[in-house]
Short mmCIF file of C-alpha atoms in Angstrom, two decimals:
data_model
loop_
_atom_site.label_atom_id
_atom_site.label_comp_id
_atom_site.label_asym_id
_atom_site.label_seq_id
_atom_site.Cartn_x
_atom_site.Cartn_y
_atom_site.Cartn_z
CA MET A 1336 52.95 35.81 0.38
CA THR A 1337 49.62 35.28 -1.50
CA SER A 1338 46.58 34.49 0.43
CA PRO A 1339 44.62 31.29 -0.20
CA ALA A 1340 41.55 32.32 -2.49
CA VAL A 1341 38.29 32.43 -0.95
CA PRO A 1342 35.57 30.05 -2.55
CA ALA A 1343 32.84 32.30 -4.02
CA ARG A 1344 29.44 32.16 -2.05
CA ARG A 1345 26.87 30.40 -3.82
CA ILE A 1346 23.89 32.20 -1.38
CA PRO A 1347 22.72 35.61 -1.84
CA GLU A 1348 24.01 38.09 0.75
CA ALA A 1349 20.78 38.84 2.35
CA VAL A 1350 19.76 35.20 2.80
CA HIS A 1351 23.31 34.56 4.03
CA ARG A 1352 22.82 37.08 6.88
CA ARG A 1353 19.80 35.86 8.30
CA ARG A 1354 20.57 32.36 7.56
CA TRP A 1355 20.65 31.33 11.33
CA VAL A 1356 17.02 32.95 11.77
CA ILE A 1357 15.62 30.99 8.88
CA LEU A 1358 17.00 28.19 10.58
CA GLY A 1359 14.76 28.86 13.59
CA VAL A 1360 11.64 29.07 11.50
CA LEU A 1361 12.50 25.84 9.88
CA MET A 1362 13.06 24.09 13.27
CA MET A 1363 9.42 25.54 14.44
CA SER A 1364 7.99 23.77 11.48
CA LEU A 1365 9.89 20.75 12.35
CA LEU A 1366 9.10 20.93 15.97
CA ILE A 1367 5.09 20.78 15.15
CA VAL A 1368 5.44 17.52 12.71
CA VAL A 1369 7.82 15.62 15.57
CA LEU A 1370 6.00 16.83 18.56
CA ASP A 1371 2.65 15.56 17.13
CA ASN A 1372 4.00 12.00 17.49
CA SER A 1373 5.91 12.50 20.68
CA ILE A 1374 2.54 14.03 22.13
CA LEU A 1375 0.53 10.97 20.97
CA ASN A 1376 3.13 8.39 22.63
CA VAL A 1377 2.01 9.83 26.11
CA ALA A 1378 -1.77 9.94 24.98
CA ILE A 1379 -1.95 6.45 24.06
CA LYS A 1380 -3.05 5.12 27.41
CA THR A 1381 -5.65 7.84 27.53
CA ILE A 1382 -7.21 7.07 23.97
CA SER A 1383 -7.16 3.32 24.96
CA THR A 1384 -9.41 4.26 28.17
CA PRO A 1385 -13.22 3.72 27.19
CA ALA A 1386 -15.48 6.83 26.44
CA PRO A 1387 -16.04 9.58 27.62
CA THR A 1388 -12.52 9.65 28.94
CA GLY A 1389 -10.93 8.26 25.76
CA LEU A 1390 -11.85 6.39 22.56
CA GLY A 1391 -11.67 2.79 23.82
CA ALA A 1392 -9.12 2.20 21.09
CA THR A 1393 -7.73 -1.19 21.20
CA GLN A 1394 -3.71 -1.76 21.29
CA SER A 1395 -4.10 -2.62 17.10
CA GLN A 1396 -6.32 0.64 16.69
CA VAL A 1397 -3.52 2.72 18.82
CA GLU A 1398 -0.95 1.28 16.32
CA TRP A 1399 -2.89 2.24 13.62
CA ALA A 1400 -3.39 5.76 14.92
CA ILE A 1401 0.37 6.08 14.48
CA ASN A 1402 0.90 4.20 11.64
CA ALA A 1403 -1.55 5.93 9.80
CA TYR A 1404 -0.05 9.34 10.07
CA THR A 1405 3.67 7.34 9.36
CA LEU A 1406 2.56 5.45 6.34
CA VAL A 1407 1.14 8.02 4.53
CA PHE A 1408 3.98 10.57 5.52
CA ALA A 1409 6.79 7.83 4.28
CA GLY A 1410 4.58 6.83 1.47
CA LEU A 1411 4.45 10.28 -0.16
CA LEU A 1412 7.84 11.87 1.01
CA PHE A 1413 9.41 10.92 -2.54
CA THR A 1414 6.95 12.85 -4.42
CA ALA A 1415 6.92 15.57 -1.65
CA GLY A 1416 10.74 15.84 -2.13
CA LEU A 1417 10.14 16.14 -5.90
CA LEU A 1418 7.34 18.66 -5.76
CA GLY A 1419 9.41 20.81 -3.64
CA ASP A 1420 12.25 20.78 -6.02
CA ARG A 1421 10.26 21.16 -8.85
CA LEU A 1422 7.67 24.04 -7.90
CA GLY A 1423 9.49 25.77 -4.82
CA ARG A 1424 10.08 24.26 -1.70
CA LYS A 1425 8.65 27.27 0.42
CA LYS A 1426 5.39 26.84 -1.56
CA VAL A 1427 5.28 23.25 -0.72
CA LEU A 1428 6.34 23.95 3.03
CA ILE A 1429 3.48 26.30 3.57
CA CYS A 1430 0.88 24.05 1.92
CA GLY A 1431 1.82 20.98 3.96
CA LEU A 1432 1.62 22.83 7.19
CA ALA A 1433 -1.73 24.13 6.35
CA VAL A 1434 -2.97 20.69 5.53
CA PHE A 1435 -1.06 19.52 8.69
CA GLY A 1436 -2.95 22.29 10.78
CA ALA A 1437 -6.46 21.15 9.19
CA GLY A 1438 -6.01 17.54 9.97
CA SER A 1439 -4.89 18.18 13.60
CA ALA A 1440 -8.21 20.06 14.29
CA LEU A 1441 -10.26 17.54 12.54
CA ALA A 1442 -8.45 14.90 14.93
CA ALA A 1443 -9.08 16.82 17.84
CA PHE A 1444 -12.53 16.06 17.69
CA SER A 1445 -12.76 12.36 16.56
CA GLY A 1446 -15.69 10.51 17.70
CA SER A 1447 -14.46 7.09 17.10
CA PRO A 1448 -11.05 5.46 16.60
CA ALA A 1449 -11.85 4.96 13.17
CA GLU A 1450 -12.07 8.81 12.59
CA LEU A 1451 -8.97 9.35 14.55
CA ILE A 1452 -7.25 6.97 12.18
CA GLY A 1453 -8.48 8.73 9.11
CA PHE A 1454 -7.76 12.23 10.29
CA ARG A 1455 -3.98 11.14 11.17
CA ALA A 1456 -3.67 10.13 7.61
CA ILE A 1457 -4.62 13.78 6.75
CA MET A 1458 -1.93 15.00 9.03
CA GLY A 1459 0.56 12.75 7.55
CA LEU A 1460 -0.26 13.87 4.02
CA GLY A 1461 0.51 17.36 5.52
CA ALA A 1462 3.58 16.43 7.04
CA ALA A 1463 5.14 14.69 4.09
CA PHE A 1464 5.56 17.95 2.48
CA VAL A 1465 6.90 19.79 5.50
CA MET A 1466 9.85 17.67 6.92
CA PRO A 1467 11.89 17.13 3.46
CA ALA A 1468 11.18 20.89 2.51
CA THR A 1469 12.88 22.01 6.21
CA MET A 1470 16.14 20.27 5.17
CA ALA A 1471 15.99 21.34 1.55
CA VAL A 1472 15.76 25.06 2.41
CA LEU A 1473 18.62 24.29 4.98
CA MET A 1474 20.90 23.08 2.44
CA TYR A 1475 19.92 26.15 0.28
CA VAL A 1476 20.83 29.03 2.72
CA PHE A 1477 23.79 27.22 4.40
CA GLU A 1478 27.32 26.95 2.46
CA ARG A 1479 28.81 23.35 2.31
CA ASP A 1480 31.16 24.13 5.08
CA GLU A 1481 28.55 25.33 7.73
CA GLN A 1482 25.90 22.36 6.64
CA PRO A 1483 27.27 19.90 9.17
CA LYS A 1484 26.80 22.40 11.97
CA ALA A 1485 23.22 23.29 10.73
CA ILE A 1486 21.95 19.66 9.97
CA GLY A 1487 23.42 18.99 13.95
CA ILE A 1488 21.11 21.75 15.06
CA TRP A 1489 18.39 20.58 13.00
CA THR A 1490 18.63 17.08 14.32
CA GLY A 1491 18.85 18.54 17.79
CA GLY A 1492 15.66 20.39 17.09
CA VAL A 1493 14.02 16.58 16.67
CA GLY A 1494 15.23 15.91 20.11
CA LEU A 1495 13.80 19.27 21.31
CA ALA A 1496 10.35 18.08 19.98
CA ILE A 1497 10.66 14.59 21.67
CA ALA A 1498 11.53 16.31 24.88
CA ILE A 1499 8.59 18.87 24.85
CA GLY A 1500 6.03 16.52 23.28
CA PRO A 1501 5.62 14.23 26.46
CA ILE A 1502 5.54 16.98 28.97
CA THR A 1503 3.12 19.10 26.92
CA GLY A 1504 0.80 15.93 26.19
CA GLY A 1505 1.09 15.49 30.07
CA LEU A 1506 -0.02 18.64 31.01
CA LEU A 1507 -2.73 18.97 28.49
CA LEU A 1508 -4.25 15.62 29.78
CA ASP A 1509 -4.16 16.78 33.11
CA HIS A 1510 -6.40 19.70 32.49
CA PHE A 1511 -8.23 18.92 29.12
CA TRP A 1512 -9.76 16.38 27.13
CA TRP A 1513 -7.39 13.89 24.89
CA GLY A 1514 -8.12 15.82 21.99
CA SER A 1515 -6.17 18.83 23.07
CA VAL A 1516 -3.04 17.12 22.13
CA PHE A 1517 -3.91 17.75 18.79
CA LEU A 1518 -5.61 21.01 18.78
CA VAL A 1519 -2.35 22.54 20.43
CA ASN A 1520 -0.88 22.25 16.85
CA VAL A 1521 -3.25 24.52 15.20
CA PRO A 1522 -1.93 28.18 16.80
CA ILE A 1523 1.90 26.69 16.12
CA VAL A 1524 1.17 26.01 12.65
CA ALA A 1525 -0.31 29.54 12.18
CA LEU A 1526 2.93 31.36 13.60
CA ALA A 1527 5.03 28.82 11.52
CA VAL A 1528 3.15 30.09 8.31
CA ALA A 1529 3.39 33.80 9.06
CA LEU A 1530 7.29 33.77 9.76
CA MET A 1531 7.68 31.35 6.84
CA LEU A 1532 5.88 34.00 4.51
CA TRP A 1533 8.07 36.97 5.97
CA LEU A 1534 11.45 35.23 6.41
CA VAL A 1535 12.08 32.09 4.31
CA PRO A 1536 13.44 32.35 0.66
CA ASP A 1537 12.04 29.98 -1.98
CA SER A 1538 14.06 27.85 -3.86
CA ARG A 1539 13.91 25.20 -6.73
CA ASP A 1540 15.67 22.51 -8.77
CA PRO A 1541 16.25 24.34 -12.04
CA SER A 1542 16.16 20.91 -14.06
CA PRO A 1543 13.19 18.93 -11.97
CA GLY A 1544 12.44 15.22 -13.25
CA ARG A 1545 8.70 14.49 -13.89
CA ILE A 1546 6.70 13.11 -11.25
CA ASP A 1547 6.34 9.24 -10.51
CA PRO A 1548 2.71 8.52 -9.83
CA VAL A 1549 3.19 4.75 -10.10
CA GLY A 1550 6.15 4.51 -7.72
CA VAL A 1551 4.13 6.33 -5.32
CA VAL A 1552 1.34 4.01 -5.39
CA LEU A 1553 3.47 0.99 -5.45
CA SER A 1554 5.55 2.14 -2.49
CA VAL A 1555 2.77 3.20 -0.36
CA ALA A 1556 0.70 0.05 -0.90
CA GLY A 1557 3.69 -2.10 -0.17
CA LEU A 1558 4.13 -0.47 2.84
CA VAL A 1559 0.67 -0.39 4.25
CA LEU A 1560 0.41 -4.43 3.34
CA LEU A 1561 3.51 -5.17 4.83
CA VAL A 1562 2.98 -3.31 8.20
CA TYR A 1563 -0.97 -4.53 8.19
CA GLY A 1564 0.52 -8.17 8.11
CA ILE A 1565 2.72 -7.47 11.03
CA ILE A 1566 0.27 -5.89 13.45
CA MET A 1567 -2.50 -8.68 12.45
CA GLY A 1568 0.15 -11.13 13.40
CA GLY A 1569 0.59 -9.65 16.69
CA ARG A 1570 -3.21 -9.23 17.40
CA LEU A 1571 -3.90 -12.83 16.44
CA ALA A 1572 -0.55 -13.90 18.19
CA ASP A 1573 0.16 -16.16 15.63
CA PHE A 1574 2.40 -15.53 12.62
CA THR A 1575 1.91 -18.59 10.89
CA ASP A 1576 -1.74 -17.76 10.11
CA VAL A 1577 -2.44 -17.90 6.30
CA THR A 1578 -3.83 -14.35 5.92
CA VAL A 1579 -0.71 -12.99 8.24
CA LEU A 1580 1.50 -14.58 5.95
CA SER A 1581 -0.16 -13.93 2.78
CA THR A 1582 -0.72 -9.93 3.52
CA ILE A 1583 3.14 -9.74 4.56
CA GLY A 1584 4.26 -11.58 1.43
CA ALA A 1585 1.86 -9.40 -0.94
CA GLY A 1586 3.45 -6.26 0.50
CA LEU A 1587 7.11 -7.65 -0.29
CA ALA A 1588 5.94 -8.56 -3.49
CA VAL A 1589 4.57 -4.99 -4.34
CA LEU A 1590 7.80 -3.29 -2.56
CA ALA A 1591 10.27 -5.62 -4.82
CA ALA A 1592 7.90 -4.30 -8.02
CA PHE A 1593 8.39 -0.90 -6.50
CA VAL A 1594 12.34 -1.27 -6.98
CA MET A 1595 12.15 -2.76 -10.34
CA PHE A 1596 9.88 -0.10 -11.73
CA GLU A 1597 12.19 2.80 -10.34
CA LYS A 1598 15.39 1.12 -12.04
CA ARG A 1599 13.67 1.23 -15.46
CA SER A 1600 11.96 4.65 -15.05
CA ASP A 1601 13.29 7.53 -16.85
CA HIS A 1602 11.93 9.85 -13.93
CA PRO A 1603 12.03 7.57 -10.87
CA SER A 1604 10.83 8.73 -7.27
CA VAL A 1605 14.11 7.82 -6.18
CA ASP A 1606 17.20 7.11 -7.90
CA ILE A 1607 18.09 3.42 -7.00
CA SER A 1608 21.52 3.61 -8.17
CA ALA A 1609 22.27 5.66 -5.31
CA PHE A 1610 22.09 2.82 -2.99
CA GLY A 1611 24.93 1.29 -5.01
CA ASN A 1612 27.08 3.36 -2.68
CA LYS A 1613 27.74 1.57 0.37
CA VAL A 1614 28.49 4.46 2.36
CA PHE A 1615 25.01 6.16 1.32
CA SER A 1616 23.31 2.79 1.97
CA ALA A 1617 24.74 2.04 5.42
CA SER A 1618 24.02 5.70 6.79
CA ILE A 1619 20.28 5.10 5.28
CA ALA A 1620 20.15 1.74 7.36
CA ALA A 1621 21.48 3.19 10.50
CA ILE A 1622 19.01 6.12 10.25
CA ALA A 1623 15.99 3.36 9.98
CA LEU A 1624 17.30 1.38 12.86
CA VAL A 1625 17.87 4.01 15.14
CA PHE A 1626 14.16 4.97 14.69
CA PHE A 1627 13.00 1.56 14.79
CA ALA A 1628 14.26 1.24 18.23
CA LEU A 1629 13.46 4.82 19.39
CA MET A 1630 9.77 4.37 18.29
CA GLY A 1631 9.56 0.76 19.69
CA VAL A 1632 11.03 1.75 23.01
CA THR A 1633 8.78 4.67 23.42
CA PHE A 1634 5.62 2.58 22.44
CA PHE A 1635 6.00 0.01 25.39
CA ALA A 1636 7.90 2.24 27.70
CA VAL A 1637 4.78 4.54 28.07
CA PHE A 1638 2.85 1.25 28.94
CA TYR A 1639 5.46 0.37 31.63
CA LEU A 1640 5.70 3.76 33.13
CA GLN A 1641 1.71 4.33 33.29
CA SER A 1642 0.16 0.82 33.48
CA VAL A 1643 2.97 -1.21 35.64
CA ARG A 1644 4.24 1.71 37.53
CA GLY A 1645 1.07 3.73 37.61
CA HIS A 1646 2.66 6.97 36.77
CA SER A 1647 0.42 10.12 35.40
CA PRO A 1648 0.95 11.37 31.69
CA LEU A 1649 2.51 14.33 32.74
CA GLU A 1650 4.71 12.14 35.15
CA THR A 1651 5.68 9.68 32.15
CA GLY A 1652 6.50 12.90 30.07
CA VAL A 1653 9.00 13.90 32.53
CA LEU A 1654 10.44 10.64 33.15
CA MET A 1655 11.20 10.09 29.53
CA LEU A 1656 12.63 13.76 29.39
CA PRO A 1657 16.23 12.49 29.33
CA LEU A 1658 15.87 10.28 26.35
CA ALA A 1659 15.04 13.32 24.14
CA ALA A 1660 16.85 15.88 25.89
CA THR A 1661 19.99 14.31 25.46
CA GLN A 1662 19.42 14.25 21.86
CA MET A 1663 19.04 17.75 21.57
CA LEU A 1664 22.16 18.49 23.72
CA PHE A 1665 24.69 16.42 22.15
CA ALA A 1666 23.35 15.91 18.30
CA PRO A 1667 24.85 19.60 17.45
CA ARG A 1668 28.32 18.72 18.93
CA ALA A 1669 28.33 15.23 17.17
CA ARG A 1670 30.40 16.81 14.35
CA LEU A 1671 33.04 17.59 16.57
CA MET A 1672 33.38 13.86 17.69
CA VAL A 1673 33.29 13.25 13.81
CA ASP A 1674 35.91 15.62 13.10
CA ARG A 1675 38.27 14.01 15.88
CA ILE A 1676 37.66 10.20 15.35
CA GLY A 1677 35.74 9.87 12.42
CA SER A 1678 32.00 8.75 11.13
CA ARG A 1679 32.94 5.16 11.78
CA ILE A 1680 33.95 4.97 15.24
CA THR A 1681 31.51 7.65 16.31
CA THR A 1682 28.14 5.64 14.65
CA THR A 1683 29.40 2.46 15.67
CA ALA A 1684 29.91 3.49 19.31
CA GLY A 1685 26.40 5.10 19.33
CA LEU A 1686 24.93 1.82 18.05
CA VAL A 1687 26.51 -0.13 21.04
CA VAL A 1688 25.42 2.28 23.42
CA LEU A 1689 22.20 1.95 22.12
CA ALA A 1690 22.11 -1.48 21.92
CA ALA A 1691 23.38 -1.94 25.70
CA THR A 1692 20.32 0.22 26.89
CA LEU A 1693 17.94 -1.77 25.19
CA ALA A 1694 19.30 -4.80 26.87
CA ALA A 1695 19.14 -3.09 30.10
CA PHE A 1696 15.37 -3.08 30.02
CA VAL A 1697 15.47 -6.56 31.24
CA LEU A 1698 16.63 -5.76 34.41
CA LEU A 1699 13.50 -3.44 35.19
CA ASP A 1700 10.57 -4.79 37.31
CA ARG A 1701 7.68 -2.96 39.07
CA ASP A 1702 10.28 -1.84 41.98
CA THR A 1703 13.24 -0.93 40.08
CA PRO A 1704 14.86 2.66 41.48
CA ILE A 1705 13.53 5.21 39.07
CA TRP A 1706 16.99 6.69 38.77
CA PHE A 1707 18.20 3.45 37.02
CA LEU A 1708 15.49 3.94 34.35
CA GLU A 1709 16.59 7.61 33.88
CA VAL A 1710 20.41 6.60 33.53
CA VAL A 1711 19.12 4.10 30.90
CA PHE A 1712 17.05 6.89 29.09
CA PHE A 1713 20.08 9.26 29.21
CA LEU A 1714 22.65 7.23 27.76
CA MET A 1715 19.90 6.01 25.06
CA GLY A 1716 19.44 9.35 23.95
CA THR A 1717 23.35 10.03 23.97
CA GLY A 1718 24.03 6.99 21.67
CA MET A 1719 21.28 8.27 19.19
CA ALA A 1720 22.38 11.60 18.93
CA TYR A 1721 25.68 10.49 18.03
CA VAL A 1722 24.26 8.30 15.28
CA MET A 1723 21.91 10.74 13.62
CA THR A 1724 23.87 13.80 13.01
CA PRO A 1725 26.73 11.67 11.24
CA VAL A 1726 24.67 9.71 8.88
CA SER A 1727 22.20 12.65 7.92
CA VAL A 1728 25.14 14.92 6.91
CA VAL A 1729 26.38 11.83 4.56
CA VAL A 1730 23.09 11.55 3.20
CA MET A 1731 22.48 15.21 2.47
CA GLN A 1732 25.57 15.75 1.03
CA ALA A 1733 25.90 12.56 -1.30
CA LEU A 1734 23.23 14.30 -3.78
CA PRO A 1735 23.65 17.60 -5.65
CA ARG A 1736 22.52 20.74 -3.76
CA GLU A 1737 19.79 21.03 -6.35
CA LYS A 1738 18.54 17.60 -5.32
CA ALA A 1739 18.18 18.60 -1.62
CA GLY A 1740 14.39 17.71 -1.50
CA THR A 1741 14.77 14.30 -2.85
CA ALA A 1742 17.95 13.59 -0.65
CA SER A 1743 15.97 14.86 2.45
CA ALA A 1744 12.78 12.74 1.21
CA LEU A 1745 15.23 9.56 1.45
CA SER A 1746 16.21 10.34 4.89
CA ASN A 1747 13.06 11.22 6.32
CA THR A 1748 11.55 7.97 4.61
CA PHE A 1749 13.63 5.60 5.92
CA ARG A 1750 13.44 7.42 9.64
CA GLN A 1751 9.56 7.11 9.11
CA VAL A 1752 9.68 3.59 7.65
CA GLY A 1753 11.93 2.79 10.60
CA GLY A 1754 9.75 4.05 12.82
CA ALA A 1755 6.83 2.66 11.74
CA LEU A 1756 8.16 -0.97 11.67
CA GLY A 1757 9.56 -0.46 15.36
CA ILE A 1758 6.11 0.18 16.47
CA ALA A 1759 4.58 -2.49 14.36
CA ILE A 1760 7.13 -5.46 14.81
CA LEU A 1761 8.22 -4.52 18.28
CA GLY A 1762 4.51 -3.92 19.25
CA SER A 1763 3.46 -7.12 17.58
CA VAL A 1764 6.62 -9.18 19.57
CA LEU A 1765 5.06 -7.24 22.71
CA SER A 1766 1.47 -8.34 21.99
CA THR A 1767 2.26 -11.89 21.00
CA ALA A 1768 4.55 -12.53 24.61
CA TYR A 1769 1.91 -10.64 26.59
CA ARG A 1770 -0.86 -12.78 25.27
CA GLY A 1771 0.92 -15.98 25.63
CA ASP A 1772 1.86 -15.24 29.41
CA ILE A 1773 -1.77 -13.97 30.34
CA GLU A 1774 -3.68 -16.67 28.53
CA GLU A 1775 -4.22 -19.03 31.22
CA GLU A 1776 -5.33 -16.37 33.74
CA LEU A 1777 -8.06 -15.37 31.07
CA GLY A 1778 -9.35 -18.95 31.13
CA LEU A 1779 -11.69 -17.79 33.98
CA LEU A 1780 -13.47 -15.34 32.09
CA PRO A 1781 -16.24 -15.83 29.60
CA PRO A 1782 -15.07 -16.96 26.27
CA GLY A 1783 -16.57 -13.86 24.55
CA ALA A 1784 -14.42 -11.48 26.73
CA ARG A 1785 -11.26 -13.44 26.85
CA HIS A 1786 -9.67 -12.42 22.98
CA ALA A 1787 -10.25 -8.35 24.02
CA ALA A 1788 -8.67 -8.81 27.31
CA GLY A 1789 -5.89 -10.11 26.21
CA GLU A 1790 -5.01 -7.63 23.46
CA SER A 1791 -3.11 -5.48 25.70
CA ILE A 1792 -2.39 -4.72 29.25
CA GLU A 1793 -4.91 -1.98 29.16
CA ALA A 1794 -7.73 -4.14 28.16
CA THR A 1795 -6.77 -6.65 30.68
CA LEU A 1796 -6.80 -4.20 33.80
CA ALA A 1797 -9.96 -2.64 32.29
CA VAL A 1798 -11.37 -6.24 32.93
CA ALA A 1799 -10.05 -6.81 36.19
CA ASP A 1800 -11.44 -3.07 37.36
CA ARG A 1801 -14.96 -3.98 36.50
CA LEU A 1802 -14.41 -7.42 38.45
CA GLY A 1803 -13.60 -5.45 41.65
CA PRO A 1804 -11.65 -7.30 44.48
CA ARG A 1805 -12.11 -10.68 42.39
CA GLY A 1806 -9.71 -8.85 39.91
CA GLU A 1807 -7.09 -8.11 41.99
CA ALA A 1808 -5.26 -11.12 41.15
CA LEU A 1809 -5.56 -10.75 37.39
CA ALA A 1810 -4.40 -7.16 37.32
CA GLY A 1811 -1.20 -8.58 39.09
CA ALA A 1812 -0.86 -11.38 36.53
CA ALA A 1813 -1.27 -8.60 33.66
CA GLY A 1814 1.72 -6.47 35.10
CA ASP A 1815 3.85 -9.75 35.46
CA ALA A 1816 2.68 -10.84 32.01
CA PHE A 1817 3.82 -7.21 30.46
CA LEU A 1818 7.16 -7.15 32.17
CA HIS A 1819 8.06 -10.50 30.49
CA ALA A 1820 6.96 -9.39 27.26
CA MET A 1821 8.61 -5.91 27.35
CA HIS A 1822 11.97 -7.87 28.32
CA VAL A 1823 11.58 -10.10 25.26
CA THR A 1824 10.67 -7.07 23.01
CA ALA A 1825 13.85 -5.01 24.26
CA LEU A 1826 16.21 -7.67 23.58
CA CYS A 1827 14.83 -7.98 20.16
CA GLY A 1828 15.55 -4.17 19.73
CA ALA A 1829 19.05 -4.87 21.12
CA VAL A 1830 19.70 -7.21 18.53
CA VAL A 1831 18.53 -4.83 15.61
CA ALA A 1832 20.69 -1.95 17.34
CA VAL A 1833 23.62 -4.78 17.23
CA LEU A 1834 23.09 -5.19 13.45
CA GLY A 1835 23.20 -1.68 12.87
CA ALA A 1836 26.81 -1.34 14.47
CA VAL A 1837 27.91 -3.96 12.38
CA VAL A 1838 26.78 -2.44 9.19
CA VAL A 1839 28.11 1.27 10.19
CA ALA A 1840 31.51 -0.48 11.21
CA ALA A 1841 31.78 -2.40 7.85
CA PHE A 1842 30.81 0.15 5.50
CA LEU A 1843 31.15 3.76 6.69
CA PRO A 1844 34.33 5.74 6.21
CA GLY A 1845 36.86 6.39 9.16
CA ARG A 1846 37.11 10.15 8.29
CA THR A 1847 34.99 12.42 6.17
CA PRO A 1848 36.77 13.66 3.23
CA VAL A 1849 37.24 17.71 3.25
CA VAL A 1850 35.79 19.48 -0.02
CA GLU A 1851 37.74 22.07 -1.61
CA GLY A 1852 36.24 25.36 -3.42
CA ASP A 1853 35.99 23.94 -6.53
CA GLY A 1854 34.10 20.92 -5.27
CA ARG A 1855 37.06 18.40 -5.36
CA GLU A 1856 37.57 16.33 -2.22
CA ARG A 1857 41.05 15.51 -0.44
CA GLU A 1858 41.24 13.47 2.88
CA PRO A 1859 41.41 15.76 6.00
CA VAL A 1860 44.62 17.16 7.44
CA THR A 1861 45.23 16.84 11.19
CA VAL A 1862 46.69 20.36 12.47
CA ALA A 1863 48.57 20.01 15.79
CA ASP A 1864 47.50 22.46 18.77
#
């Protein structure tokens, strides 16, 4: 009897032997990029506090400190992926880490919210070249049959970073000044670069396309205008304002121009035709919607735990641990569920669980037992894990291996755009609902102080603290108004998650085809035990 032929290995033997060690180095690079945002989420309240404790940033400035990073990151991911495929992913990865480290050092010593926003943009520039390169290298060092497992571990690394971030941030804020949450990145970057130089092989696309500067400019401009308009609407508590509507409209028009330009370009930043594949588009949409919910929920959960419940930054990090730890635990195992029941059922169930946990936030008040919140976080992280791994595998295996940088850029662009819009839209809903509820109580304040005091619960509590005993009633009203605003915001997030469940249920395949050694696909065969 003749044994079946073993497909020829496309990866050099020396690289194949150390592939898992290389994955560990890639995850360290990923860790530093994701860790930064999760640390910053815990530091939001401290940065909002007036100097010398913080920078006295308003809610919109805090949102921009997050979104400046995210928008530069998302806007440049297309080009970063193309440059990695063209110049060499290892070179691009090391350069990105160096820029990220420099931006972190500068951000740590920011003297104002405006400086912090600018330095965060520099960090986003470096991160744009890091994240797609890590996934592209992963696709190069692993054979196709091992890629789902490696992507699951990579996705779990995001959970690890999210888990470590809040605790690290809390520890740093308990012992050092707020800038330490950025300065901690520098030694990690140095170690990652050293290991990268030693262990990680370089790779590139043998037939790269040209760079698309017009597409990059259009995408960045469109995203900035769109999100700025949404933030402005939340700050003014009026989405019908002419300036708000015109800014949002201009953003949508520029993004539409971006799509048209990419369709006609002979060297597009992104192949728009790939979105004609319904499975690919549904997977991309699921990635965006999950991070929309994750970033939006993290944003208001921090204020709930610290401003309403009175927990310290470190306690907040520990309490949010289940949300991240479950992603780290279950993301690498999600592929096993996909093998059993298929991508459609796995991802639909994950999004339904996510929607249910978001809706559960309406049950939270000042005195809700903390175990209930921990259960909600645990189930939320579990649901996200069973969405992210299957859809990431679909996206990364949809394009040729030589275009791994581009595929990774697409996946991470929608991940970051979803997160940015989650913060902007849900943050704006939160701000609008909060201002509407607290407006009557602010009527007792001098006219000049009313607008600033109504921007966020932190601003209101700062005014109440200055009033002494007379401010106790205002502080209580602020807590009540925030709880109502949080309930409204959480329900909006739940609706988005339900929409995602409908999309993946309609378009994702029931079972993932198995790829033969010659590259042809066949339906999977169920083997009896």
